[in-house]
CSV table of C-alpha atoms and ligand atoms in Angstrom, one decimal:
chain,number,residue,atom,x,y,z
A,13,MET,CA,-21.3,10.4,63.1
A,14,ASP,CA,-24.4,9.9,61.0
A,15,THR,CA,-22.4,9.9,57.8
A,16,LEU,CA,-20.0,7.4,59.3
A,17,SER,CA,-22.6,4.9,60.3
A,18,SER,CA,-24.5,5.1,57.0
A,19,ALA,CA,-21.2,4.6,55.2
A,20,GLU,CA,-20.6,1.6,57.4
A,21,GLU,CA,-24.1,0.3,56.6
A,22,THR,CA,-23.5,0.7,52.9
A,23,LYS,CA,-20.2,-1.2,53.2
A,24,GLU,CA,-21.9,-4.0,55.1
A,25,ALA,CA,-24.8,-4.2,52.7
A,26,SER,CA,-22.4,-4.5,49.7
A,27,ALA,CA,-20.3,-7.1,51.5
A,28,GLU,CA,-23.4,-9.1,52.2
A,29,ALA,CA,-24.5,-8.9,48.6
A,30,ALA,CA,-21.0,-10.0,47.6
A,31,CYS,CA,-20.7,-13.1,49.7
A,32,PRO,CA,-23.6,-15.5,50.3
A,33,ILE,CA,-21.4,-17.8,52.5
A,34,CYS,CA,-20.4,-15.5,55.4
A,35,LYS,CA,-22.9,-12.8,54.7
A,36,GLY,CA,-20.1,-10.3,54.7
A,37,ALA,CA,-18.6,-11.3,58.0
A,38,GLY,CA,-15.4,-12.4,56.4
A,39,PHE,CA,-15.1,-15.5,58.5
A,40,VAL,CA,-17.0,-18.8,59.0
A,41,HIS,CA,-17.2,-21.5,61.7
A,42,PRO,CA,-15.5,-24.7,60.6
A,43,LEU,CA,-17.6,-27.8,60.7
A,44,LEU,CA,-17.2,-30.5,63.4
A,45,PRO,CA,-16.9,-34.2,62.4
A,46,SER,CA,-20.7,-34.3,63.1
A,47,GLY,CA,-21.3,-31.8,60.4
A,48,LYS,CA,-22.4,-29.1,62.8
A,49,PRO,CA,-20.6,-25.7,62.9
A,50,ASP,CA,-18.0,-25.4,65.6
A,51,TYR,CA,-19.0,-22.0,67.1
A,52,SER,CA,-15.9,-21.9,69.3
A,53,ARG,CA,-13.7,-21.4,66.3
A,54,THR,CA,-13.5,-19.2,63.2
A,55,VAL,CA,-11.6,-19.5,59.9
A,56,PRO,CA,-11.4,-16.9,57.1
A,57,CYS,CA,-14.1,-17.2,54.6
A,58,SER,CA,-13.1,-17.9,51.0
A,59,CYS,CA,-14.1,-14.4,50.0
A,60,THR,CA,-11.6,-13.0,52.5
A,61,LEU,CA,-8.9,-15.2,51.0
A,62,LYS,CA,-9.7,-14.0,47.5
A,63,GLU,CA,-9.6,-10.4,48.7
A,64,ARG,CA,-6.2,-11.0,50.3
A,65,ASP,CA,-5.0,-12.5,47.1
A,66,ARG,CA,-6.3,-9.5,45.2
A,67,GLU,CA,-4.6,-7.1,47.6
A,68,LEU,CA,-1.3,-9.0,47.4
A,69,GLN,CA,-1.5,-9.0,43.6
A,70,SER,CA,-2.2,-5.3,43.5
A,71,ARG,CA,0.6,-4.6,45.9
A,72,LEU,CA,3.0,-6.7,43.9
A,73,ARG,CA,1.9,-5.1,40.7
A,74,LYS,CA,2.4,-1.6,42.1
A,75,TYR,CA,5.9,-2.6,43.2
A,76,SER,CA,6.7,-4.3,39.9
A,77,GLY,CA,6.7,-1.2,37.7
A,78,LEU,CA,4.6,-3.1,35.2
A,79,GLU,CA,1.5,-0.8,35.3
A,80,ALA,CA,1.9,0.1,31.7
A,81,ARG,CA,-0.7,-1.8,29.6
A,82,LEU,CA,1.8,-2.5,26.9
A,83,LEU,CA,4.1,-4.3,29.4
A,84,GLN,CA,1.3,-6.2,31.0
A,85,ASN,CA,0.3,-7.6,27.6
A,86,MET,CA,3.9,-8.9,27.0
A,87,THR,CA,3.5,-12.5,28.2
A,88,PHE,CA,4.9,-15.8,27.1
A,89,GLU,CA,1.4,-16.6,25.7
A,90,SER,CA,1.4,-13.5,23.5
A,91,PHE,CA,5.0,-14.0,22.2
A,92,ASP,CA,5.0,-14.8,18.5
A,93,TRP,CA,8.4,-16.6,18.2
A,94,LYS,CA,7.2,-18.4,15.2
A,95,ARG,CA,7.0,-15.2,13.2
A,96,ALA,CA,6.1,-16.7,9.8
A,97,ASN,CA,8.7,-15.1,7.7
A,98,LEU,CA,11.8,-15.6,9.8
A,99,PRO,CA,14.6,-17.7,8.2
A,100,PRO,CA,15.0,-21.0,10.0
A,101,GLU,CA,18.2,-20.0,11.7
A,102,GLN,CA,16.7,-16.9,13.3
A,103,SER,CA,13.5,-18.7,14.1
A,104,GLU,CA,15.5,-21.4,15.9
A,105,ASN,CA,17.5,-18.7,17.8
A,106,LEU,CA,14.3,-17.0,18.9
A,107,LYS,CA,12.7,-20.2,20.0
A,108,LYS,CA,15.8,-21.0,22.2
A,109,ALA,CA,15.7,-17.4,23.7
A,110,PHE,CA,12.0,-18.0,24.5
A,111,ASP,CA,12.8,-21.4,26.2
A,112,THR,CA,15.7,-19.8,28.1
A,113,ALA,CA,13.4,-17.0,29.3
A,114,LEU,CA,10.6,-19.4,30.3
A,115,ASP,CA,13.1,-21.6,32.3
A,116,PHE,CA,14.4,-18.5,34.0
A,117,ALA,CA,10.9,-17.4,34.9
A,118,LYS,CA,10.1,-20.7,36.5
A,119,ALA,CA,13.2,-20.6,38.7
A,120,PRO,CA,15.2,-17.3,38.5
A,121,GLU,CA,18.8,-17.9,39.3
A,122,GLY,CA,21.9,-15.9,38.3
A,123,TRP,CA,21.7,-13.5,35.4
A,124,LEU,CA,20.1,-13.6,32.0
A,125,VAL,CA,21.3,-11.0,29.4
A,126,PHE,CA,19.5,-10.5,26.1
A,127,LEU,CA,21.3,-8.7,23.4
A,128,GLY,CA,19.6,-7.7,20.1
A,129,VAL,CA,18.4,-4.9,18.0
A,130,ASN,CA,15.3,-2.9,18.9
A,131,GLY,CA,12.2,-4.9,18.2
A,132,CYS,CA,13.9,-8.3,18.2
A,133,GLY,CA,11.7,-9.4,21.1
A,134,LYS,CA,14.0,-9.1,24.1
A,135,THR,CA,11.8,-6.6,26.0
A,136,HIS,CA,8.8,-8.8,25.4
A,137,LEU,CA,10.7,-11.8,26.8
A,138,ALA,CA,11.9,-9.8,29.8
A,139,ALA,CA,8.4,-8.5,30.5
A,140,ALA,CA,7.0,-12.0,30.1
A,141,ILE,CA,9.4,-13.2,32.8
A,142,ALA,CA,8.1,-10.4,35.1
A,143,ASN,CA,4.5,-11.1,34.3
A,144,HIS,CA,5.0,-14.8,34.9
A,145,ARG,CA,6.5,-14.1,38.4
A,146,LEU,CA,3.7,-11.7,39.2
A,147,LYS,CA,1.1,-14.3,38.3
A,148,GLU,CA,2.8,-16.7,40.7
A,149,GLY,CA,2.5,-14.0,43.4
A,150,LYS,CA,6.3,-13.5,43.5
A,151,PRO,CA,7.9,-10.0,43.7
A,152,VAL,CA,9.7,-8.7,40.6
A,153,LYS,CA,10.9,-5.2,39.7
A,154,PHE,CA,10.9,-4.1,36.1
A,155,VAL,CA,12.9,-1.0,35.4
A,156,VAL,CA,13.6,0.9,32.1
A,157,VAL,CA,17.2,1.9,32.5
A,158,PRO,CA,17.0,5.4,30.8
A,159,ASP,CA,14.1,6.2,33.2
A,160,LEU,CA,16.1,4.9,36.1
A,161,LEU,CA,19.1,7.1,35.1
A,162,ASP,CA,16.8,10.1,34.8
A,163,HIS,CA,15.6,9.4,38.3
A,164,LEU,CA,19.1,8.8,39.7
A,165,ARG,CA,20.4,12.0,38.0
A,166,SER,CA,17.8,14.1,39.6
A,167,THR,CA,18.2,12.5,43.0
A,168,PHE,CA,21.9,12.2,43.3
A,169,SER,CA,23.6,15.4,42.1
A,170,PRO,CA,26.3,17.4,43.8
A,171,GLN,CA,23.7,19.9,44.9
A,172,SER,CA,21.3,17.3,46.3
A,173,PRO,CA,21.4,16.6,50.0
A,174,VAL,CA,19.8,13.2,49.4
A,175,SER,CA,21.8,10.2,50.7
A,176,TYR,CA,19.0,7.7,50.8
A,177,ASP,CA,16.7,7.0,47.9
A,178,HIS,CA,13.8,4.6,48.1
A,179,LEU,CA,13.8,3.5,44.4
A,180,PHE,CA,17.6,3.1,44.4
A,181,GLU,CA,17.4,0.7,47.4
A,182,GLU,CA,14.4,-1.1,46.0
A,183,VAL,CA,16.2,-1.7,42.6
A,184,LYS,CA,19.5,-2.6,44.3
A,185,ASN,CA,17.9,-5.3,46.5
A,186,ALA,CA,14.9,-6.5,44.4
A,187,PRO,CA,14.5,-10.3,44.7
A,188,LEU,CA,14.3,-10.3,40.9
A,189,LEU,CA,15.3,-7.3,38.9
A,190,ILE,CA,14.7,-6.6,35.2
A,191,LEU,CA,16.8,-3.9,33.7
A,192,ASP,CA,15.4,-3.1,30.3
A,193,ASP,CA,17.2,-1.2,27.6
A,194,LEU,CA,20.7,-0.8,29.2
A,195,GLY,CA,22.8,1.1,26.8
A,196,LYS,CA,25.3,3.8,26.1
A,197,GLN,CA,23.2,6.4,27.7
A,198,SER,CA,25.1,9.6,28.2
A,199,THR,CA,24.3,10.7,31.7
A,200,THR,CA,26.0,12.3,34.7
A,201,PRO,CA,28.9,10.6,36.4
A,202,TRP,CA,26.8,10.4,39.6
A,203,ALA,CA,24.0,8.6,37.9
A,204,GLU,CA,26.5,6.3,36.1
A,205,GLU,CA,28.1,5.6,39.4
A,206,LYS,CA,24.8,4.7,41.0
A,207,LEU,CA,23.9,2.4,38.1
A,208,TYR,CA,27.3,0.7,38.6
A,209,GLN,CA,26.6,0.3,42.3
A,210,ILE,CA,23.3,-1.4,41.6
A,211,ILE,CA,24.9,-3.8,39.1
A,212,ASN,CA,27.9,-4.5,41.3
A,213,HIS,CA,25.8,-5.1,44.4
A,214,ARG,CA,23.6,-7.6,42.5
A,215,TYR,CA,26.7,-9.2,41.0
A,216,ASN,CA,28.4,-9.7,44.4
A,217,TYR,CA,25.3,-11.1,46.0
A,218,GLN,CA,24.3,-13.0,42.9
A,219,LEU,CA,20.8,-11.7,42.9
A,220,PRO,CA,18.6,-12.9,40.0
A,221,THR,CA,18.7,-10.2,37.3
A,222,VAL,CA,17.6,-9.9,33.7
A,223,VAL,CA,19.2,-7.3,31.4
A,224,THR,CA,18.2,-6.3,27.9
A,225,THR,CA,20.4,-4.2,25.7
A,226,ASN,CA,20.7,-3.3,22.0
A,227,CYS,CA,24.4,-2.7,22.4
A,228,ALA,CA,27.2,-5.2,21.9
A,229,LEU,CA,28.8,-6.0,25.2
A,230,ASP,CA,32.1,-4.2,24.2
A,231,GLU,CA,30.1,-1.0,23.6
A,232,ILE,CA,29.0,-0.9,27.3
A,233,ASP,CA,31.2,0.5,30.0
A,234,SER,CA,33.7,-2.2,30.8
A,235,PRO,CA,33.1,-2.5,34.6
A,236,ILE,CA,29.5,-3.2,33.8
A,237,SER,CA,30.0,-5.4,30.8
A,238,SER,CA,32.6,-7.6,32.5
A,239,ARG,CA,30.0,-8.4,35.1
A,240,LEU,CA,27.2,-9.0,32.5
A,241,ALA,CA,29.5,-11.4,30.6
A,242,ASP,CA,30.8,-13.4,33.5
A,243,PRO,CA,29.8,-17.0,32.7
A,244,LYS,CA,30.0,-17.9,36.4
A,245,ILE,CA,26.9,-16.0,37.1
A,246,GLY,CA,24.8,-15.9,34.0
A,247,VAL,CA,23.9,-16.5,30.4
A,248,VAL,CA,24.3,-14.0,27.5
A,249,TRP,CA,21.9,-14.6,24.7
A,250,ASN,CA,22.2,-12.8,21.4
A,251,ILE,CA,18.8,-12.7,19.7
A,252,ASN,CA,19.5,-12.3,16.0
A,253,ALA,CA,16.0,-11.8,14.8
A,254,PRO,CA,15.4,-8.4,13.1
A,255,ASP,CA,12.9,-5.7,14.3
A,256,TYR,CA,9.5,-7.3,14.3
A,257,ARG,CA,7.9,-4.0,13.3
A,258,THR,CA,9.6,-4.1,9.9
A,259,ASP,CA,8.5,-7.7,9.2
A,260,ALA,CA,5.0,-7.1,10.6
A,261,THR,CA,4.5,-4.2,8.3
A,262,ALA,CA,5.8,-6.3,5.4
A,263,SER,CA,3.5,-9.2,6.2
A,264,ARG,CA,0.5,-6.9,6.7
A,265,LYS,CA,1.1,-5.5,3.2
A,266,ARG,CA,1.4,-9.0,1.7
A,267,THR,CA,-1.5,-10.7,3.3
A,268,ARG,CA,-4.3,-8.7,4.8
A,269,LYS,CA,-6.7,-11.6,5.5
A,270,LYS,CA,-4.3,-14.4,6.3
A,271,LYS,CA,-3.7,-14.9,10.0
A,272,PRO,CA,-0.1,-15.2,11.0
A,273,GLY,CA,1.0,-18.6,12.1
B,9,ZN,ZN1,-17.4,-14.7,52.7
């Protein structure tokens, strides 16, 4: 009992210290036209609203799969599409990919598929879409496909009695889903079938989905690629910029002091 009440006191004391407006009560009395407080009514104090915002943000972030610091830092603001040493044709292509991603982030509709080699910027753009939605307080699910397949493989196997899986349902029905690094992963037929079910479900219900892959569409299983390539539902964007890591190393070697554009 004693511990509980002293813990309560500490909590109250810190809330009081935190908010000078409501003294930690969490609510205030609205003002009457006369300027005096209306003691018959209460409204949430701004500190409570901020707290609710923070809670919503942290719930959304947990749900999003974007906990990794690296992914959190991949925003539109941090995207360097002007990479100094890209030839104009590639630079133009990257700029258009960037604009397409930004438009999608503002109003996700249909599917957006980014093709391109590793390091061309497609994962950055996909994560930037996710981070943009999160900042707006909108739910988004970011999934790395090989990790998802690992999960599905361990969950749905002939020996496994599992018929319902939380992550599988979440991914299938996410209001906005980002499938990063879809490829030619060799996995079990059950995991493959589950991935197909996710894609087919989202295709049938036209749920907003972003896919990145370093494969050409014809290298991907045809039931999946035919859905990705359907112009009725989405846009396929081929990013033709090379791996940024190679040109970053090259430019670092060339100019140590000069800041990139
Ligand atoms: Zn307050």
